[in-house]
Amino acid sequence: MAADDEDESAEPRSIVPVVAPGPPPGIEKSTPSPLPAAVPADEGSAVVRSVVRRWRREHLLEKSGLILRALAWIFSLIAVAVLASNRRGGWMSFDHYQEYRYLLAVAVVALVYSTAQVLRQAHRLGTGKDLAPRQYSGIVDFAGDQVIAYLLISASSAAIPITDRMRQEVVNTFTDASVAAISMALLAFAALSLSALISGFEVSKRSSLGCHSHSFVRGLVHGRRSGGSSSAFLQVLAAIFLPPLTASCRRSHRKITQAKRVGLDAVQASAGWPSASDQILRVPEHRGCLKLLVPSMGWCSHCEDDCPTIRDPDKGYICCAICGKILDQDIYFTGPTFAKDSSGQSQFAGSIMHSVQSGYSASHERTLMKGRDEIRHIVDSLRVGGGDSIINKAHAFYQIAVDKNFTKGRRTSQVAAACLYIACRQTKKAYLLIDFSDYLQINVYVLGAVFLQLCKILSLLEHPIVQKLVDPSLFIHRFTERLLGRKNNAVSETALRIVARMKRDWMQTGRKPSGLCGAALYISAHSHGLKYSKTDVVSVVHVCEATLTKRLIEFENTESGSLTIEEFLARADELNAESEPDQLPKEGKVLCKHKDTEVPHFAHGLCRKCYDKFIKISGGLQGGAEPPAFQQAERQRMEKEEKEKKMRDSNLDNHHIYEKDKENGSAKIPDIGQAEGKTTNEPESAGSAEDKSLDSEQQDLDDAADDETENFSDIDDVEVDGYLHNEEEKELKKIIWEEMNKEYLEEQAAKEAAVAAAKEAYEANFADGSEDVLAAKELAEATAAALAKSRKERKKRRAEESKNAAPAQTPLEATRQMLKKKTFSSKVNYEALEALYTSEQDNGKKQKIETDDADPCNLHDNIENHEVDPGSMGDGDRPEAYEDHNFAEVSYDDYNAIGDEEYGYDEDFDFS
Amino acid sequence: MAEQGSQGKQLLSRHPSGVVFTIQNVVSTVNMDCKLDLKTIALLARNSEYNPKRFAAIIMRIREPKTTALMFASGQMVCTGAKSEQQSKLAARKFARIVQKLGFPAKFKDFKIQNMLSSCDVKFPIRLEGLSLSHGAFCSYEPEIFPGLIYRMRQSKMVLLIFASGKIILTGAKSEDDTHAAFENIYPVLTEFRKIQQWYVIVFSLQ
């Protein structure tokens, strides 16, 4: 399977012999895996699959055309060779017979024609460019195939009777050769007629000429039938090929409806605008031209004349356009340089640039450097091209931002990213806001807000840097590179064309560029046999998968969605080839950014330049599908209209019934509309009086001129009462509200008390009544205490505890108390602590114990120890060490077995 | 719906371009000129919310006209949600009446419409790019951030959101006439960049 896949992807350039006309059985083979299994089989991928399948089929058609012509070339070559060499002397020479001469001439013509066709088609398959103009190539193919095929069949049918007669007389090499030549000519005819079918099919698809080609094909079929000679061979041929011919005839008929549409599109193209892709392709040349056409003049010491100069902004030099001498270079040195002046004295060269920052403090410098580092980080990690120049640009923005205090209260990284984004916009770097927000791990709209605010601060909102619209096709190359991991111009090219078409179909206006680019890239990659899942594309362009699917479906719904890739590219080429017919400038006022210059008005309030840019970026105002949002709005409008119509009808009916019923004398009919209105509008307690009053209120409102009073007599009291609680409800709500706002109420109460107390104290101070002062002070203290009560209480409790606790009797107790005060009390292993202190305390006793009653077992142990270590006996130190050891051992045992008294006091101690 | 319809008829006579817009929201302020005890009001009024920790005003709602008011302790009131100037005024008066009924000496001073938001549909697609190019000084069009074009009028201080689908939102008006004037100003600009329908598209859509 893998190998098969590889074959599939390699196939478009290789030539596979296909004999059958029309969609040959090879299609089934070429379609099975246009998508990898990983791709979910949803709508979007189905769209792509169908598009890709169609594109493949198209390719196959072209290839089979080439093969058929190649066959015709071989057959006609053989026919020419055999016939031309058919001179056996005497009567056995072909040039004695008109029929053979005619056949030879026709075979030569066929040979020349098929040679030319094969070369042309091979060139087209190889390079993708057509030698003949695209709009005529189909007709040329079709007409050429037809004419040559007719010539061949007429020549061979002319030659057949004479050969037949000769062979009745004599059968020799001459007649054999003639028969061979004739049959070769017939085979060539068969090949060419089939290729004529294919080119006819293509012509019918491509333009409104489809109708003619249809009749041509039919004519061919009829001609074949009626003009059949007596030759059995031809009849067999007709019998074999007629069914497929008629079938393809029918098929082409079906295609004609579609072709009409496409054809009309072609008409539109010829009448209207160059395609956007055309514009994109032309840009670089255009720029180059500008550079050459509008040179500045400068003195060239080599040419010794004023010469046009060329400035290369990338390398920073200005050179003579004639001899190429570098005249000037934008290079700055940081060190001092010296040069000799006219009097031969060495002087300091250049000028010192005073940086603005030199007047600032070190911390300011640091802030700026921090921003610069941040910018550099982003540049490095996003691999923004341009190196220091772009960093400098962004940093310049950052400096102004810092000067205007924009960085205060904002994150450095966000401001830095916004600055860098502006710099990217200025230098047409293909970076979107979402790339930066993705790097910073923040919401794109947060960054967007920072960006817009920054633009405002920098007064850039009306500046061309920000005003300049972002062209989605700018991003295609970078996205392609990120998706494929390498550059692939073919994929980018197709994607660009798709984007251009999307623009024409109003898919981009008001949309994020990333979604469009993603859809275009997805289709383009699949059409080139590269299998990337939607997830891959989504991760590259940073849109959600649903968005991508939506864009794909939208693209399918446009008319390009129903084209094959060949047709699609052909359309793009057509739009390319047909340059916009010179539109006459219309009268009007220039409103674009060039409005203060002398540029003449072109159209839509734009000058020529802006208009071209507009067409390029947006795809123009003409034609294309309706924007999807508009379609939706239209649908909603229609639905609404329908609903209203229905409503009206039903109302009419109701009315009718009502009238009828009235006539019938039934007095009480519930008016549905009215009843509903009431139930929905009324507040529960307000009576129906409200409804009535409402109308009158509205009428009265204008009359009540002096409403700037407390006179609300026009407001209905009944209604207002409906909004008020009664006593019981009030109580209930009070309970609820106080419960819900408990904290607030407490705080409020405490605050109020404090304020009141402070106030009293203040007043008392003035009154100077000692009693009052005292009371007030007490009150103030009390309230202050109440405020801090909760915290103090705990403290107090602790203090009390510590006061009340008896002084520690033993070190253990003291430690215990100390530990308890600390927060880590629960983590202390008190038993271990006990052990620590008991062993120390017992030290004094131990000595006694050790000498008095040593455990026999212990002694034995000691002895054993002693014996185990005989070498240490002689050591002076050892016995002491040994003794120490013994102490510990004994004391431990003592503690365990005997020391109940010592243990007792521990039990007395209150652990809690 | 019915309301819209009737309003439409009313506006059509004043509207040369034939496009009718609907007022969606009116914001007005009024001074009741008396100190309010918000807690009392909160307990006594039925459709009121008062969460002092979150916001220092009572939020009160009435059903007819369907509006919401914010009442501050200073006696200032903001009334939102009405669909016309008259309705906004009526609603504000009703709120004031409610406050009065609760025992405060409420007056009705300095009633002012602060903002009107209306929407309309010109029923043709608009190329926002072109608009942005030709009226750059007034426009802000960043499809990466917001799909619509933001058009700020200099004189009337109005802001229009223009969408590719032909739907327009006008805001910042102090009166209905402001909205009218702004729309009449912008309409020719929009038609300049409307999608040009090809005759055959229409023919084919009919088929």
Tab-separated table of C-alpha atoms in Angstrom, chain A residues 264-265 268 421 425 432-433 445 448 462 466-467 469 503 506 508-512 591-592 604 606 610 614 618-627 629-630 633 637 682 684-685 690 694 697 701 707-712 714-715 717 719-725 729-730 733-734 737-738 741 743-744, chain B residues 1 4 39 42-48 50-53 61-64 86-87 89-90 93-94 96-98 100-102 106-111 121 123-130 132-137 139 141-145 147 154 164-165 167 192-200 204:
chain	number	residue	atom	x	y	z
A	264	LEU	CA	-20.194	33.199	-18.723
A	265	ASP	CA	-17.560	33.523	-16.125
A	268	GLN	CA	-17.081	38.329	-17.201
A	421	TYR	CA	3.733	43.292	15.310
A	425	ARG	CA	3.181	45.138	9.490
A	432	LEU	CA	-0.217	37.533	12.438
A	433	LEU	CA	-1.221	38.765	15.839
A	445	TYR	CA	-7.849	39.678	21.717
A	448	GLY	CA	-5.154	42.925	19.969
A	462	GLU	CA	-4.295	56.908	10.613
A	466	VAL	CA	-1.586	50.393	10.307
A	467	GLN	CA	-3.990	51.634	7.665
A	469	LEU	CA	-4.568	46.357	4.793
A	503	LYS	CA	-11.174	36.939	-2.581
A	506	TRP	CA	-16.130	37.546	-1.228
A	508	GLN	CA	-12.301	37.065	2.836
A	509	THR	CA	-13.957	40.343	3.683
A	510	GLY	CA	-14.293	40.534	7.435
A	511	ARG	CA	-12.527	37.238	7.943
A	512	LYS	CA	-9.282	36.410	9.629
A	591	LEU	CA	-10.466	60.430	-0.854
A	592	CYS	CA	-7.669	57.947	-0.278
A	604	HIS	CA	-14.572	54.875	-6.184
A	606	LEU	CA	-9.478	56.205	-5.081
A	610	CYS	CA	-4.960	52.726	-4.417
A	614	PHE	CA	-7.869	47.571	-3.613
A	618	SER	CA	-10.005	42.355	-2.123
A	619	GLY	CA	-10.683	40.937	-5.583
A	620	GLY	CA	-12.802	43.860	-6.657
A	621	LEU	CA	-16.461	44.602	-6.553
A	622	GLN	CA	-17.494	42.682	-9.612
A	623	GLY	CA	-18.812	39.215	-9.813
A	624	GLY	CA	-18.034	36.237	-7.694
A	625	ALA	CA	-20.280	34.584	-5.216
A	626	GLU	CA	-22.165	36.395	-2.507
A	627	PRO	CA	-20.325	36.601	0.795
A	629	ALA	CA	-22.653	36.119	5.762
A	630	PHE	CA	-24.753	37.882	3.181
A	633	ALA	CA	-28.745	37.174	5.962
A	637	ARG	CA	-34.791	37.660	5.252
A	682	GLU	CA	-48.862	41.962	32.490
A	684	GLU	CA	-48.957	39.576	38.017
A	685	SER	CA	-50.648	42.015	40.307
A	690	GLU	CA	-52.565	48.866	32.917
A	694	LEU	CA	-50.344	52.375	28.581
A	697	GLU	CA	-49.721	57.297	28.632
A	701	LEU	CA	-46.389	61.936	27.164
A	707	ASP	CA	-42.159	66.865	33.231
A	708	GLU	CA	-39.193	68.166	35.146
A	709	THR	CA	-41.214	68.129	38.319
A	710	GLU	CA	-42.237	65.700	40.952
A	711	ASN	CA	-45.610	65.414	39.321
A	712	PHE	CA	-46.035	61.882	38.133
A	714	ASP	CA	-49.630	60.492	34.420
A	715	ILE	CA	-48.067	57.295	35.757
A	717	ASP	CA	-50.498	53.956	40.403
A	719	GLU	CA	-49.043	49.518	37.831
A	720	VAL	CA	-46.477	51.009	40.141
A	721	ASP	CA	-48.029	49.232	43.085
A	722	GLY	CA	-47.508	46.046	41.215
A	723	TYR	CA	-43.783	46.585	41.508
A	724	LEU	CA	-43.879	47.057	45.283
A	725	HIS	CA	-43.764	44.507	48.062
A	729	GLU	CA	-42.936	40.095	51.327
A	730	LYS	CA	-40.785	42.868	52.651
A	733	LYS	CA	-36.934	39.759	51.400
A	734	LYS	CA	-35.255	41.409	54.331
A	737	TRP	CA	-31.141	40.039	51.717
A	738	GLU	CA	-29.552	40.246	55.126
A	741	ASN	CA	-25.163	40.404	52.475
A	743	GLU	CA	-20.517	40.180	55.574
A	744	TYR	CA	-21.220	43.564	54.129
B	1	MET	CA	-41.641	42.169	14.988
B	4	GLN	CA	-40.408	47.003	14.121
B	39	LYS	CA	-31.312	49.161	51.124
B	42	ALA	CA	-34.066	47.037	47.617
B	43	LEU	CA	-36.314	45.586	50.300
B	44	LEU	CA	-39.449	47.294	49.156
B	45	ALA	CA	-39.262	47.090	45.391
B	46	ARG	CA	-40.085	43.865	43.725
B	47	ASN	CA	-37.875	43.744	40.653
B	48	SER	CA	-34.742	45.026	42.250
B	50	TYR	CA	-28.850	45.205	45.283
B	51	ASN	CA	-25.493	43.670	45.915
B	52	PRO	CA	-23.483	46.349	47.692
B	53	LYS	CA	-20.288	44.353	47.609
B	61	ARG	CA	-36.394	46.343	36.139
B	62	ILE	CA	-39.877	47.005	34.841
B	63	ARG	CA	-41.747	45.117	32.187
B	64	GLU	CA	-43.503	47.811	30.266
B	86	GLN	CA	-40.374	58.302	24.281
B	87	GLN	CA	-40.254	54.860	25.774
B	89	LYS	CA	-38.591	58.754	29.074
B	90	LEU	CA	-41.730	56.923	30.066
B	93	ARG	CA	-40.709	58.396	34.866
B	94	LYS	CA	-42.072	55.099	36.013
B	96	ALA	CA	-39.045	57.771	39.510
B	97	ARG	CA	-42.640	57.160	40.445
B	98	ILE	CA	-41.730	53.892	42.102
B	100	GLN	CA	-41.523	58.311	45.044
B	101	LYS	CA	-44.023	55.727	46.181
B	102	LEU	CA	-41.383	54.258	48.440
B	106	ALA	CA	-38.076	62.063	43.961
B	107	LYS	CA	-38.173	64.656	41.219
B	108	PHE	CA	-37.531	64.358	37.530
B	109	LYS	CA	-34.657	66.619	36.590
B	110	ASP	CA	-32.251	66.826	33.670
B	111	PHE	CA	-33.596	63.974	31.639
B	121	ASP	CA	-29.476	46.288	6.759
B	123	LYS	CA	-29.181	44.456	1.697
B	124	PHE	CA	-26.047	44.413	-0.415
B	125	PRO	CA	-22.542	43.129	0.317
B	126	ILE	CA	-19.914	45.767	1.025
B	127	ARG	CA	-16.183	45.596	0.321
B	128	LEU	CA	-14.777	46.766	3.602
B	129	GLU	CA	-11.257	46.899	2.173
B	130	GLY	CA	-12.239	49.552	-0.335
B	132	SER	CA	-10.997	51.364	4.501
B	133	LEU	CA	-8.728	52.510	1.682
B	134	SER	CA	-10.813	55.458	0.626
B	135	HIS	CA	-11.916	56.632	4.080
B	136	GLY	CA	-8.798	55.637	5.958
B	137	ALA	CA	-8.941	58.590	8.282
B	139	CYS	CA	-11.969	53.725	9.536
B	141	TYR	CA	-10.572	47.635	9.894
B	142	GLU	CA	-8.602	44.814	11.524
B	143	PRO	CA	-10.090	41.510	10.448
B	144	GLU	CA	-7.749	39.742	12.834
B	145	ILE	CA	-9.422	41.429	15.762
B	147	PRO	CA	-14.804	41.272	11.473
B	154	ARG	CA	-15.739	63.236	13.099
B	164	ALA	CA	-19.494	42.754	4.859
B	165	SER	CA	-22.987	41.292	4.842
B	167	LYS	CA	-25.572	45.061	8.143
B	192	GLU	CA	-19.703	53.069	-3.772
B	193	PHE	CA	-18.325	49.770	-2.536
B	194	ARG	CA	-21.338	47.561	-2.983
B	195	LYS	CA	-20.990	44.331	-4.868
B	196	ILE	CA	-21.794	44.735	-8.530
B	197	GLN	CA	-24.177	42.015	-9.557
B	198	GLN	CA	-23.642	40.525	-12.964
B	199	TRP	CA	-26.741	40.200	-15.071
B	200	TYR	CA	-26.110	36.535	-15.718
B	204	PHE	CA	-28.932	31.968	-13.382
